[in-house]
PDB file of C-alpha atoms (C1' of nucleotides) in Angstrom:
ATOM      1  CA  UNK A   1     -43.119   0.996-162.247  1.00 45.00           C
ATOM      2  CA  UNK A   2     -39.882   1.392-161.701  1.00 40.00           C
ATOM      3  CA  UNK A   3     -37.545   0.473-164.337  1.00 50.00           C
ATOM      4  CA  UNK A   4     -34.951  -1.407-162.044  1.00 57.00           C
ATOM      5  CA  UNK A   5     -31.205  -0.231-162.113  1.00 56.00           C
ATOM      6  CA  UNK A   6     -28.813  -2.576-163.008  1.00 85.00           C
ATOM      7  CA  UNK A   7     -25.585  -2.171-163.944  1.00 92.00           C
ATOM      8  CA  UNK A   8     -24.187  -1.677-167.686  1.00 92.00           C
ATOM      9  CA  UNK A   9     -21.042  -4.538-168.283  1.00 95.00           C
ATOM     10  CA  UNK A  10     -20.144  -5.735-171.487  1.00 94.00           C
ATOM     11  CA  UNK A  11     -20.435  -9.024-171.115  1.00 95.00           C
ATOM     12  CA  UNK A  12     -24.163  -7.931-170.951  1.00 95.00           C
ATOM     13  CA  UNK A  13     -23.914  -5.949-174.292  1.00 95.00           C
ATOM     14  CA  UNK A  14     -22.510  -9.152-175.595  1.00 96.00           C
ATOM     15  CA  UNK A  15     -24.463 -11.039-174.601  1.00 96.00           C
ATOM     16  CA  UNK A  16     -27.623  -9.064-176.006  1.00 95.00           C
ATOM     17  CA  UNK A  17     -25.167  -8.139-178.592  1.00 95.00           C
ATOM     18  CA  UNK A  18     -24.932 -11.123-179.514  1.00 94.00           C
ATOM     19  CA  UNK A  19     -28.255 -12.370-179.343  1.00 89.00           C
ATOM     20  CA  UNK A  20     -29.405  -9.614-181.130  1.00 86.00           C
ATOM     21  CA  UNK A  21     -27.667 -10.061-184.411  1.00 86.00           C
ATOM     22  CA  UNK A  22     -29.615 -12.712-184.636  1.00 78.00           C
ATOM     23  CA  UNK A  23     -33.370 -14.020-184.514  1.00 74.00           C
ATOM     24  CA  UNK A  24     -32.739 -17.430-183.361  1.00 77.00           C
ATOM     25  CA  UNK A  25     -32.087 -19.486-180.201  1.00 81.00           C
ATOM     26  CA  UNK A  26     -28.872 -20.091-179.286  1.00 88.00           C
ATOM     27  CA  UNK A  27     -27.985 -22.806-175.957  1.00 93.00           C
ATOM     28  CA  UNK A  28     -25.063 -21.245-173.025  1.00 97.00           C
ATOM     29  CA  UNK A  29     -22.577 -23.027-174.503  1.00 97.00           C
ATOM     30  CA  UNK A  30     -22.686 -21.175-178.405  1.00 94.00           C
ATOM     31  CA  UNK A  31     -22.669 -18.556-176.474  1.00 96.00           C
ATOM     32  CA  UNK A  32     -20.405 -19.193-174.238  1.00 97.00           C
ATOM     33  CA  UNK A  33     -18.211 -20.974-177.287  1.00 95.00           C
ATOM     34  CA  UNK A  34     -19.222 -17.215-179.601  1.00 93.00           C
ATOM     35  CA  UNK A  35     -17.908 -14.420-177.495  1.00 93.00           C
ATOM     36  CA  UNK A  36     -15.045 -16.576-176.585  1.00 91.00           C
ATOM     37  CA  UNK A  37     -13.910 -16.018-179.778  1.00 87.00           C
ATOM     38  CA  UNK A  38     -12.768 -12.067-179.473  1.00 84.00           C
ATOM     39  CA  UNK A  39     -13.260 -11.821-175.755  1.00 85.00           C
ATOM     40  CA  UNK A  40     -13.384 -13.397-172.265  1.00 89.00           C
ATOM     41  CA  UNK A  41     -16.857 -14.259-170.517  1.00 96.00           C
ATOM     42  CA  UNK A  42     -17.361 -16.694-168.551  1.00 97.00           C
ATOM     43  CA  UNK A  43     -20.138 -19.790-168.543  1.00 98.00           C
ATOM     44  CA  UNK A  44     -21.588 -18.567-165.308  1.00 97.00           C
ATOM     45  CA  UNK A  45     -22.098 -14.908-166.680  1.00 97.00           C
ATOM     46  CA  UNK A  46     -22.862 -16.074-170.031  1.00 98.00           C
ATOM     47  CA  UNK A  47     -26.356 -18.042-167.687  1.00 98.00           C
ATOM     48  CA  UNK A  48     -26.734 -15.323-165.296  1.00 97.00           C
ATOM     49  CA  UNK A  49     -26.776 -12.785-167.629  1.00 97.00           C
ATOM     50  CA  UNK A  50     -29.432 -14.860-169.678  1.00 97.00           C
ATOM     51  CA  UNK A  51     -31.563 -15.232-165.869  1.00 95.00           C
ATOM     52  CA  UNK A  52     -31.846 -11.974-166.475  1.00 94.00           C
ATOM     53  CA  UNK A  53     -32.322 -11.573-169.553  1.00 93.00           C
ATOM     54  CA  UNK A  54     -34.731 -13.483-169.036  1.00 92.00           C
ATOM     55  CA  UNK A  55     -36.106 -12.084-166.143  1.00 90.00           C
ATOM     56  CA  UNK A  56     -36.577  -8.809-167.637  1.00 89.00           C
ATOM     57  CA  UNK A  57     -38.867 -10.339-171.187  1.00 87.00           C
ATOM     58  CA  UNK A  58     -35.615  -9.727-173.307  1.00 89.00           C
ATOM     59  CA  UNK A  59     -35.481 -12.824-174.638  1.00 86.00           C
ATOM     60  CA  UNK A  60     -37.599 -16.191-174.435  1.00 81.00           C
ATOM     61  CA  UNK A  61     -36.425 -19.747-173.407  1.00 82.00           C
ATOM     62  CA  UNK A  62     -37.211 -22.835-174.539  1.00 81.00           C
ATOM     63  CA  UNK A  63     -35.956 -26.524-174.677  1.00 84.00           C
ATOM     64  CA  UNK A  64     -34.237 -27.897-178.257  1.00 78.00           C
ATOM     65  CA  UNK A  65     -34.967 -31.491-178.905  1.00 75.00           C
ATOM     66  CA  UNK A  66     -31.383 -33.030-176.790  1.00 85.00           C
ATOM     67  CA  UNK A  67     -33.410 -31.414-173.554  1.00 87.00           C
ATOM     68  CA  UNK A  68     -31.046 -28.024-173.515  1.00 92.00           C
ATOM     69  CA  UNK A  69     -31.959 -24.538-173.109  1.00 93.00           C
ATOM     70  CA  UNK A  70     -32.434 -21.769-175.547  1.00 84.00           C
ATOM     71  CA  UNK A  71     -32.744 -18.493-175.292  1.00 86.00           C
ATOM     72  CA  UNK A  72     -33.972 -15.521-178.635  1.00 83.00           C
ATOM     73  CA  UNK A  73     -34.079 -11.733-177.659  1.00 82.00           C
ATOM     74  CA  UNK A  74     -37.836 -11.495-178.710  1.00 75.00           C
ATOM     75  CA  UNK A  75     -38.478  -8.254-178.020  1.00 62.00           C
ATOM     76  CA  UNK A  76     -41.785  -8.243-176.019  1.00 49.00           C
ATOM     77  CA  UNK A  77     -42.493 -11.234-174.789  1.00 48.00           C
ATOM     78  CA  UNK A  78     -44.015 -12.730-176.879  1.00 38.00           C
ATOM     79  CA  UNK A  79     -46.590 -16.045-178.840  1.00 36.00           C
ATOM     80  CA  UNK A  80     -45.342 -18.664-178.483  1.00 39.00           C
ATOM     81  CA  UNK A  81     -48.727 -23.076-178.524  1.00 41.00           C
ATOM     82  CA  UNK A  82     -51.202 -30.035-175.718  1.00 42.00           C
ATOM     83  CA  UNK A  83     -54.163 -28.466-172.642  1.00 46.00           C
ATOM     84  CA  UNK A  84     -52.476 -28.936-169.956  1.00 39.00           C
ATOM     85  CA  UNK A  85     -54.240 -27.383-166.715  1.00 43.00           C
ATOM     86  CA  UNK A  86     -52.365 -26.153-164.347  1.00 43.00           C
ATOM     87  CA  UNK A  87     -54.096 -26.589-161.357  1.00 45.00           C
ATOM     88  CA  UNK A  88     -53.702 -30.348-161.695  1.00 45.00           C
ATOM     89  CA  UNK A  89     -51.894 -31.483-164.439  1.00 38.00           C
ATOM     90  CA  UNK A  90     -54.285 -32.757-166.507  1.00 44.00           C
ATOM     91  CA  UNK A  91     -53.600 -32.748-170.238  1.00 41.00           C
ATOM     92  CA  UNK A  92     -56.417 -32.729-173.309  1.00 50.00           C
ATOM     93  CA  UNK A  93     -55.475 -33.963-176.077  1.00 47.00           C
ATOM     94  CA  UNK A  94     -56.785 -30.886-178.346  1.00 52.00           C
ATOM     95  CA  UNK A  95     -57.925 -31.112-182.401  1.00 54.00           C
ATOM     96  CA  UNK A  96     -56.678 -28.657-184.141  1.00 50.00           C
ATOM     97  CA  UNK A  97     -57.789 -28.498-188.177  1.00 59.00           C
ATOM     98  CA  UNK A  98     -57.256 -24.425-187.770  1.00 58.00           C
ATOM     99  CA  UNK A  99     -53.282 -24.687-187.743  1.00 58.00           C
ATOM    100  CA  UNK A 100     -54.156 -25.589-191.601  1.00 62.00           C
ATOM    101  CA  UNK A 101     -55.393 -21.649-191.920  1.00 65.00           C
ATOM    102  CA  UNK A 102     -51.695 -21.135-189.332  1.00 63.00           C
ATOM    103  CA  UNK A 103     -49.778 -23.467-192.195  1.00 67.00           C
ATOM    104  CA  UNK A 104     -51.566 -21.202-195.449  1.00 72.00           C
ATOM    105  CA  UNK A 105     -50.838 -17.945-193.392  1.00 71.00           C
ATOM    106  CA  UNK A 106     -47.056 -18.950-192.619  1.00 66.00           C
ATOM    107  CA  UNK A 107     -46.244 -19.769-196.509  1.00 73.00           C
ATOM    108  CA  UNK A 108     -47.517 -16.631-197.365  1.00 75.00           C
ATOM    109  CA  UNK A 109     -45.756 -14.579-195.304  1.00 70.00           C
ATOM    110  CA  UNK A 110     -42.988 -16.523-194.252  1.00 69.00           C
ATOM    111  CA  UNK A 111     -41.939 -18.124-197.393  1.00 72.00           C
ATOM    112  CA  UNK A 112     -41.695 -21.133-194.245  1.00 70.00           C
ATOM    113  CA  UNK A 113     -42.259 -23.935-195.575  1.00 73.00           C
ATOM    114  CA  UNK A 114     -44.196 -26.053-192.381  1.00 71.00           C
ATOM    115  CA  UNK A 115     -43.591 -29.419-192.235  1.00 72.00           C
ATOM    116  CA  UNK A 116     -43.881 -30.229-188.458  1.00 67.00           C
ATOM    117  CA  UNK A 117     -46.182 -28.345-185.592  1.00 70.00           C
ATOM    118  CA  UNK A 118     -46.507 -28.669-182.244  1.00 69.00           C
ATOM    119  CA  UNK A 119     -49.252 -26.815-179.635  1.00 66.00           C
ATOM    120  CA  UNK A 120     -49.996 -26.723-175.960  1.00 65.00           C
ATOM    121  CA  UNK A 121     -51.867 -25.634-173.848  1.00 67.00           C
ATOM    122  CA  UNK A 122     -52.022 -24.034-170.541  1.00 68.00           C
ATOM    123  CA  UNK A 123     -55.109 -23.362-168.688  1.00 70.00           C
ATOM    124  CA  UNK A 124     -57.764 -24.813-166.141  1.00 73.00           C
ATOM    125  CA  UNK A 125     -59.405 -27.937-167.045  1.00 67.00           C
ATOM    126  CA  UNK A 126     -62.946 -28.728-166.606  1.00 72.00           C
ATOM    127  CA  UNK A 127     -62.788 -30.813-163.603  1.00 70.00           C
ATOM    128  CA  UNK A 128     -60.541 -28.071-161.809  1.00 66.00           C
ATOM    129  CA  UNK A 129     -63.046 -25.005-162.799  1.00 71.00           C
TER     130      UNK A 129
ATOM    131  CA  UNK B   1     -41.804 -53.848-191.542  1.00 42.00           C
ATOM    132  CA  UNK B   2     -42.586 -56.286-188.996  1.00 39.00           C
ATOM    133  CA  UNK B   3     -42.887 -55.405-184.789  1.00 48.00           C
ATOM    134  CA  UNK B   4     -39.370 -55.892-183.693  1.00 55.00           C
ATOM    135  CA  UNK B   5     -40.319 -58.529-181.127  1.00 57.00           C
ATOM    136  CA  UNK B   6     -39.481 -57.717-177.273  1.00 85.00           C
ATOM    137  CA  UNK B   7     -39.412 -59.526-173.944  1.00 92.00           C
ATOM    138  CA  UNK B   8     -42.792 -58.379-172.057  1.00 93.00           C
ATOM    139  CA  UNK B   9     -41.123 -58.246-168.404  1.00 95.00           C
ATOM    140  CA  UNK B  10     -43.113 -56.320-164.929  1.00 95.00           C
ATOM    141  CA  UNK B  11     -41.532 -53.379-165.513  1.00 95.00           C
ATOM    142  CA  UNK B  12     -41.961 -51.779-168.652  1.00 95.00           C
ATOM    143  CA  UNK B  13     -46.316 -53.319-167.781  1.00 95.00           C
ATOM    144  CA  UNK B  14     -46.055 -51.133-164.720  1.00 96.00           C
ATOM    145  CA  UNK B  15     -44.876 -48.532-166.290  1.00 97.00           C
ATOM    146  CA  UNK B  16     -47.219 -49.052-169.229  1.00 95.00           C
ATOM    147  CA  UNK B  17     -49.912 -49.674-167.249  1.00 95.00           C
ATOM    148  CA  UNK B  18     -49.567 -45.805-164.858  1.00 94.00           C
ATOM    149  CA  UNK B  19     -49.125 -44.325-168.657  1.00 89.00           C
ATOM    150  CA  UNK B  20     -52.557 -45.769-169.486  1.00 86.00           C
ATOM    151  CA  UNK B  21     -54.185 -44.369-166.660  1.00 86.00           C
ATOM    152  CA  UNK B  22     -53.853 -40.605-166.361  1.00 79.00           C
ATOM    153  CA  UNK B  23     -53.481 -38.752-169.334  1.00 75.00           C
ATOM    154  CA  UNK B  24     -50.557 -36.419-168.154  1.00 78.00           C
ATOM    155  CA  UNK B  25     -47.543 -35.938-168.497  1.00 81.00           C
ATOM    156  CA  UNK B  26     -44.837 -37.508-165.658  1.00 89.00           C
ATOM    157  CA  UNK B  27     -41.274 -37.000-165.025  1.00 93.00           C
ATOM    158  CA  UNK B  28     -39.016 -40.280-164.839  1.00 97.00           C
ATOM    159  CA  UNK B  29     -38.306 -40.258-161.063  1.00 97.00           C
ATOM    160  CA  UNK B  30     -42.208 -39.446-160.485  1.00 94.00           C
ATOM    161  CA  UNK B  31     -43.185 -42.433-162.198  1.00 96.00           C
ATOM    162  CA  UNK B  32     -40.764 -44.314-160.512  1.00 97.00           C
ATOM    163  CA  UNK B  33     -41.409 -43.669-157.142  1.00 96.00           C
ATOM    164  CA  UNK B  34     -44.819 -44.361-157.679  1.00 94.00           C
ATOM    165  CA  UNK B  35     -44.125 -47.432-158.535  1.00 94.00           C
ATOM    166  CA  UNK B  36     -42.109 -47.904-155.739  1.00 91.00           C
ATOM    167  CA  UNK B  37     -45.105 -48.245-153.823  1.00 87.00           C
ATOM    168  CA  UNK B  38     -45.833 -50.967-154.045  1.00 84.00           C
ATOM    169  CA  UNK B  39     -43.140 -52.381-155.905  1.00 85.00           C
ATOM    170  CA  UNK B  40     -39.755 -52.194-156.885  1.00 89.00           C
ATOM    171  CA  UNK B  41     -37.931 -50.839-160.271  1.00 96.00           C
ATOM    172  CA  UNK B  42     -35.022 -49.014-160.307  1.00 97.00           C
ATOM    173  CA  UNK B  43     -34.749 -45.198-161.413  1.00 98.00           C
ATOM    174  CA  UNK B  44     -32.446 -46.622-165.069  1.00 97.00           C
ATOM    175  CA  UNK B  45     -35.047 -48.774-166.134  1.00 98.00           C
ATOM    176  CA  UNK B  46     -37.432 -46.965-165.623  1.00 98.00           C
ATOM    177  CA  UNK B  47     -35.683 -44.031-168.152  1.00 98.00           C
ATOM    178  CA  UNK B  48     -34.655 -48.015-170.447  1.00 97.00           C
ATOM    179  CA  UNK B  49     -38.411 -48.327-170.312  1.00 97.00           C
ATOM    180  CA  UNK B  50     -39.859 -44.603-171.754  1.00 97.00           C
ATOM    181  CA  UNK B  51     -37.069 -44.628-174.155  1.00 95.00           C
ATOM    182  CA  UNK B  52     -38.114 -48.116-174.958  1.00 94.00           C
ATOM    183  CA  UNK B  53     -41.843 -47.020-175.169  1.00 93.00           C
ATOM    184  CA  UNK B  54     -40.799 -43.111-176.970  1.00 92.00           C
ATOM    185  CA  UNK B  55     -38.897 -44.979-180.144  1.00 90.00           C
ATOM    186  CA  UNK B  56     -42.384 -47.131-180.570  1.00 89.00           C
ATOM    187  CA  UNK B  57     -44.575 -44.126-180.289  1.00 86.00           C
ATOM    188  CA  UNK B  58     -46.247 -45.235-177.341  1.00 89.00           C
ATOM    189  CA  UNK B  59     -45.207 -42.504-175.019  1.00 86.00           C
ATOM    190  CA  UNK B  60     -44.835 -38.268-175.815  1.00 81.00           C
ATOM    191  CA  UNK B  61     -42.338 -36.729-174.172  1.00 82.00           C
ATOM    192  CA  UNK B  62     -42.028 -32.407-173.519  1.00 81.00           C
ATOM    193  CA  UNK B  63     -39.945 -30.514-171.546  1.00 84.00           C
ATOM    194  CA  UNK B  64     -41.418 -29.302-169.032  1.00 78.00           C
ATOM    195  CA  UNK B  65     -41.137 -25.587-167.777  1.00 75.00           C
ATOM    196  CA  UNK B  66     -38.024 -26.316-165.405  1.00 86.00           C
ATOM    197  CA  UNK B  67     -36.569 -27.839-167.832  1.00 87.00           C
ATOM    198  CA  UNK B  68     -37.122 -31.947-166.887  1.00 92.00           C
ATOM    199  CA  UNK B  69     -38.909 -34.070-169.570  1.00 93.00           C
ATOM    200  CA  UNK B  70     -41.918 -35.138-168.671  1.00 84.00           C
ATOM    201  CA  UNK B  71     -44.244 -38.670-170.925  1.00 86.00           C
ATOM    202  CA  UNK B  72     -47.121 -38.827-171.552  1.00 83.00           C
ATOM    203  CA  UNK B  73     -49.266 -42.239-173.122  1.00 83.00           C
ATOM    204  CA  UNK B  74     -50.374 -40.850-176.534  1.00 75.00           C
ATOM    205  CA  UNK B  75     -52.036 -43.776-179.083  1.00 62.00           C
ATOM    206  CA  UNK B  76     -50.773 -42.341-182.255  1.00 49.00           C
ATOM    207  CA  UNK B  77     -48.202 -40.726-182.169  1.00 49.00           C
ATOM    208  CA  UNK B  78     -50.655 -37.238-182.034  1.00 38.00           C
ATOM    209  CA  UNK B  79     -50.606 -34.004-182.162  1.00 36.00           C
ATOM    210  CA  UNK B  80     -48.664 -31.210-180.350  1.00 38.00           C
ATOM    211  CA  UNK B  81     -47.839 -27.587-181.649  1.00 42.00           C
ATOM    212  CA  UNK B  82     -41.860 -20.273-183.604  1.00 42.00           C
ATOM    213  CA  UNK B  83     -41.589 -20.935-186.776  1.00 46.00           C
ATOM    214  CA  UNK B  84     -37.979 -23.497-186.145  1.00 39.00           C
ATOM    215  CA  UNK B  85     -36.162 -24.131-190.045  1.00 44.00           C
ATOM    216  CA  UNK B  86     -34.894 -27.465-190.303  1.00 42.00           C
ATOM    217  CA  UNK B  87     -32.264 -26.135-191.736  1.00 44.00           C
ATOM    218  CA  UNK B  88     -30.331 -23.711-190.454  1.00 46.00           C
ATOM    219  CA  UNK B  89     -31.720 -23.222-187.530  1.00 38.00           C
ATOM    220  CA  UNK B  90     -33.220 -19.332-188.482  1.00 46.00           C
ATOM    221  CA  UNK B  91     -36.796 -18.898-185.911  1.00 41.00           C
ATOM    222  CA  UNK B  92     -39.525 -16.924-188.379  1.00 50.00           C
ATOM    223  CA  UNK B  93     -42.099 -15.441-185.674  1.00 47.00           C
ATOM    224  CA  UNK B  94     -45.667 -15.670-187.090  1.00 53.00           C
ATOM    225  CA  UNK B  95     -48.142 -13.782-186.038  1.00 55.00           C
ATOM    226  CA  UNK B  96     -51.073 -16.446-185.107  1.00 50.00           C
ATOM    227  CA  UNK B  97     -54.944 -14.823-185.134  1.00 59.00           C
ATOM    228  CA  UNK B  98     -56.268 -18.126-185.781  1.00 57.00           C
ATOM    229  CA  UNK B  99     -55.630 -19.393-182.749  1.00 58.00           C
ATOM    230  CA  UNK B 100     -59.013 -18.020-182.216  1.00 62.00           C
ATOM    231  CA  UNK B 101     -61.144 -20.552-183.130  1.00 65.00           C
ATOM    232  CA  UNK B 102     -58.633 -23.092-181.579  1.00 63.00           C
ATOM    233  CA  UNK B 103     -59.480 -21.495-178.157  1.00 66.00           C
ATOM    234  CA  UNK B 104     -62.290 -21.064-178.699  1.00 72.00           C
ATOM    235  CA  UNK B 105     -63.415 -24.785-179.649  1.00 71.00           C
ATOM    236  CA  UNK B 106     -61.023 -25.769-176.783  1.00 66.00           C
ATOM    237  CA  UNK B 107     -63.839 -23.742-174.386  1.00 72.00           C
ATOM    238  CA  UNK B 108     -66.493 -25.795-176.023  1.00 75.00           C
ATOM    239  CA  UNK B 109     -65.408 -29.246-176.519  1.00 70.00           C
ATOM    240  CA  UNK B 110     -62.831 -29.245-173.067  1.00 69.00           C
ATOM    241  CA  UNK B 111     -64.491 -26.766-170.687  1.00 73.00           C
ATOM    242  CA  UNK B 112     -60.929 -26.148-170.695  1.00 70.00           C
ATOM    243  CA  UNK B 113     -60.372 -22.383-170.030  1.00 73.00           C
ATOM    244  CA  UNK B 114     -56.875 -21.121-171.786  1.00 71.00           C
ATOM    245  CA  UNK B 115     -55.331 -19.037-170.388  1.00 72.00           C
ATOM    246  CA  UNK B 116     -52.361 -18.759-172.197  1.00 67.00           C
ATOM    247  CA  UNK B 117     -50.883 -20.801-175.567  1.00 70.00           C
ATOM    248  CA  UNK B 118     -46.654 -21.628-177.123  1.00 68.00           C
ATOM    249  CA  UNK B 119     -46.477 -22.587-180.555  1.00 67.00           C
ATOM    250  CA  UNK B 120     -43.684 -24.165-182.185  1.00 65.00           C
ATOM    251  CA  UNK B 121     -43.025 -24.847-185.669  1.00 67.00           C
ATOM    252  CA  UNK B 122     -40.763 -26.586-187.526  1.00 68.00           C
ATOM    253  CA  UNK B 123     -39.361 -26.045-191.732  1.00 70.00           C
ATOM    254  CA  UNK B 124     -37.669 -24.954-194.363  1.00 73.00           C
ATOM    255  CA  UNK B 125     -37.219 -21.723-194.098  1.00 66.00           C
ATOM    256  CA  UNK B 126     -37.243 -19.079-197.217  1.00 71.00           C
ATOM    257  CA  UNK B 127     -34.168 -18.813-196.872  1.00 69.00           C
ATOM    258  CA  UNK B 128     -33.218 -22.321-197.272  1.00 65.00           C
ATOM    259  CA  UNK B 129     -35.663 -23.342-200.166  1.00 71.00           C
TER     260      UNK B 129
ATOM    261  C1'  DA C   1     -16.814   3.952-150.870  1.00 75.32           C
ATOM    262  C1'  DT C   2     -20.918   0.449-151.999  1.00 75.32           C
ATOM    263  C1'  DC C   3     -23.386  -2.298-154.711  1.00 75.32           C
ATOM    264  C1'  DA C   4     -23.943  -5.887-158.205  1.00 75.32           C
ATOM    265  C1'  DG C   5     -21.744  -8.274-161.716  1.00 75.32           C
ATOM    266  C1'  DT C   6     -17.463 -11.718-162.723  1.00 75.32           C
ATOM    267  C1'  DG C   7     -14.771 -15.963-163.029  1.00 75.32           C
ATOM    268  C1'  DC C   8     -13.685 -20.073-160.646  1.00 75.32           C
ATOM    269  C1'  DA C   9     -14.341 -24.294-158.575  1.00 75.32           C
ATOM    270  C1'  DA C  10     -17.559 -26.771-156.535  1.00 75.32           C
ATOM    271  C1'  DA C  11     -21.720 -28.498-156.189  1.00 75.32           C
ATOM    272  C1'  DC C  12     -26.641 -30.123-158.247  1.00 75.32           C
ATOM    273  C1'  DC C  13     -29.669 -32.936-160.039  1.00 75.32           C
ATOM    274  C1'  DA C  14     -31.516 -35.018-164.380  1.00 75.32           C
ATOM    275  C1'  DT C  15     -30.099 -38.724-167.450  1.00 75.32           C
ATOM    276  C1'  DT C  16     -26.691 -42.512-168.839  1.00 75.32           C
ATOM    277  C1'  DT C  17     -24.210 -45.968-169.398  1.00 75.32           C
ATOM    278  C1'  DG C  18     -20.627 -50.534-167.899  1.00 75.32           C
ATOM    279  C1'  DC C  19     -21.615 -54.127-166.207  1.00 75.32           C
ATOM    280  C1'  DA C  20     -22.702 -58.329-163.668  1.00 75.32           C
ATOM    281  C1'  DA C  21     -27.367 -60.825-162.481  1.00 75.32           C
ATOM    282  C1'  DA C  22     -31.709 -61.702-163.311  1.00 75.32           C
ATOM    283  C1'  DT C  23     -35.632 -62.922-166.773  1.00 75.32           C
ATOM    284  C1'  DT C  24     -37.716 -63.900-170.686  1.00 75.32           C
ATOM    285  C1'  DA C  25     -38.971 -66.843-175.060  1.00 75.32           C
TER     286       DA C  25
ATOM    287  C1'  DT D   1     -29.686 -72.323-173.688  1.00 75.32           C
ATOM    288  C1'  DA D   2     -28.708 -67.381-176.066  1.00 75.32           C
ATOM    289  C1'  DA D   3     -30.077 -63.380-176.465  1.00 75.32           C
ATOM    290  C1'  DT D   4     -32.687 -59.561-173.993  1.00 75.32           C
ATOM    291  C1'  DT D   5     -33.273 -56.601-169.713  1.00 75.32           C
ATOM    292  C1'  DT D   6     -32.840 -55.644-164.744  1.00 75.32           C
ATOM    293  C1'  DG D   7     -30.243 -52.521-161.070  1.00 75.32           C
ATOM    294  C1'  DC D   8     -26.488 -51.129-159.079  1.00 75.32           C
ATOM    295  C1'  DA D   9     -23.348 -48.003-158.734  1.00 75.32           C
ATOM    296  C1'  DA D  10     -20.420 -44.537-161.504  1.00 75.32           C
ATOM    297  C1'  DA D  11     -20.236 -41.293-165.125  1.00 75.32           C
ATOM    298  C1'  DT D  12     -22.233 -37.534-167.594  1.00 75.32           C
ATOM    299  C1'  DG D  13     -22.965 -32.736-169.010  1.00 75.32           C
ATOM    300  C1'  DG D  14     -25.919 -29.091-168.734  1.00 75.32           C
ATOM    301  C1'  DT D  15     -27.122 -25.459-165.300  1.00 75.32           C
ATOM    302  C1'  DT D  16     -26.480 -23.446-160.560  1.00 75.32           C
ATOM    303  C1'  DT D  17     -24.012 -22.099-156.501  1.00 75.32           C
ATOM    304  C1'  DG D  18     -20.161 -20.380-152.270  1.00 75.32           C
ATOM    305  C1'  DC D  19     -17.698 -16.845-151.865  1.00 75.32           C
ATOM    306  C1'  DA D  20     -13.401 -13.615-152.982  1.00 75.32           C
ATOM    307  C1'  DC D  21     -11.667 -10.376-156.376  1.00 75.32           C
ATOM    308  C1'  DT D  22     -12.886  -7.233-160.212  1.00 75.32           C
ATOM    309  C1'  DG D  23     -15.761  -2.787-161.987  1.00 75.32           C
ATOM    310  C1'  DA D  24     -19.901   0.666-162.968  1.00 75.32           C
ATOM    311  C1'  DT D  25     -22.260   3.819-160.219  1.00 75.32           C
TER     312       DT D  25
END
DNA sequence: ATCAGTGCAAACCATTTGCAAATTA
DNA sequence: TAATTTGCAAATGGTTTGCACTGAT
């Protein structure tokens, strides 16, 4: 599959640059605010660019606690975890003791003090198979 | 800590009843639509009741792929799962091979065909400790 | 010279809020 | 009766869209 050709524009370079500069999630408004400290890029362009990057798999998105969508640069579409059936929507509550190992790995490998974690699974539940 | 007293009203009974009837996430609009098939409850009351149930820890909320908030009955606030530092917002990408065990458990215990999973961790990153 | 990309303003839509009327305790 | 809850309609706020203009190829 060939790479779909697109224009290289200043807004795109600026936005991708900002996202790649920090390994964290940014809201569209936050990106817009930051860019406009030194440049002029409309909020709608920020949204359209993010959508563009999302389609290309160059960024990951998630909604924060307030429900606002946030974006983060993310090379290959990487790993991101309730069991929700994609067919009927049924939710299976999953008990996950294996998380303890992940918590340990987080502390060891990332020096991250795990305070809480959230998991979400998607797939086909037993009733839909 | 005493139980904060509140009124027992028809809308609250109806909404809690609907949520407890199915183990899955519902959007406020969906709940409103369903209830109004046989009763009359305003959409704002649905929102206020859900907020009420959320405060009491009787329901869990999550945003679906479209960013719409959805709710599910959930006895004790139960288990739900990127490492996001609650102090600086930094994200640590976490590799999680231990998930394989969870996938196995999902298949065995729930008969759930795991197609995808998403994990999110929160805590304090190494830089903030 | 094309066709994609941008800005602006208007449109959308989920969620929230003010306030008077209805309900529960 | 006193205090909470509801309904309705208007206000919010994030995100999307129509359209004419600008910029990249």
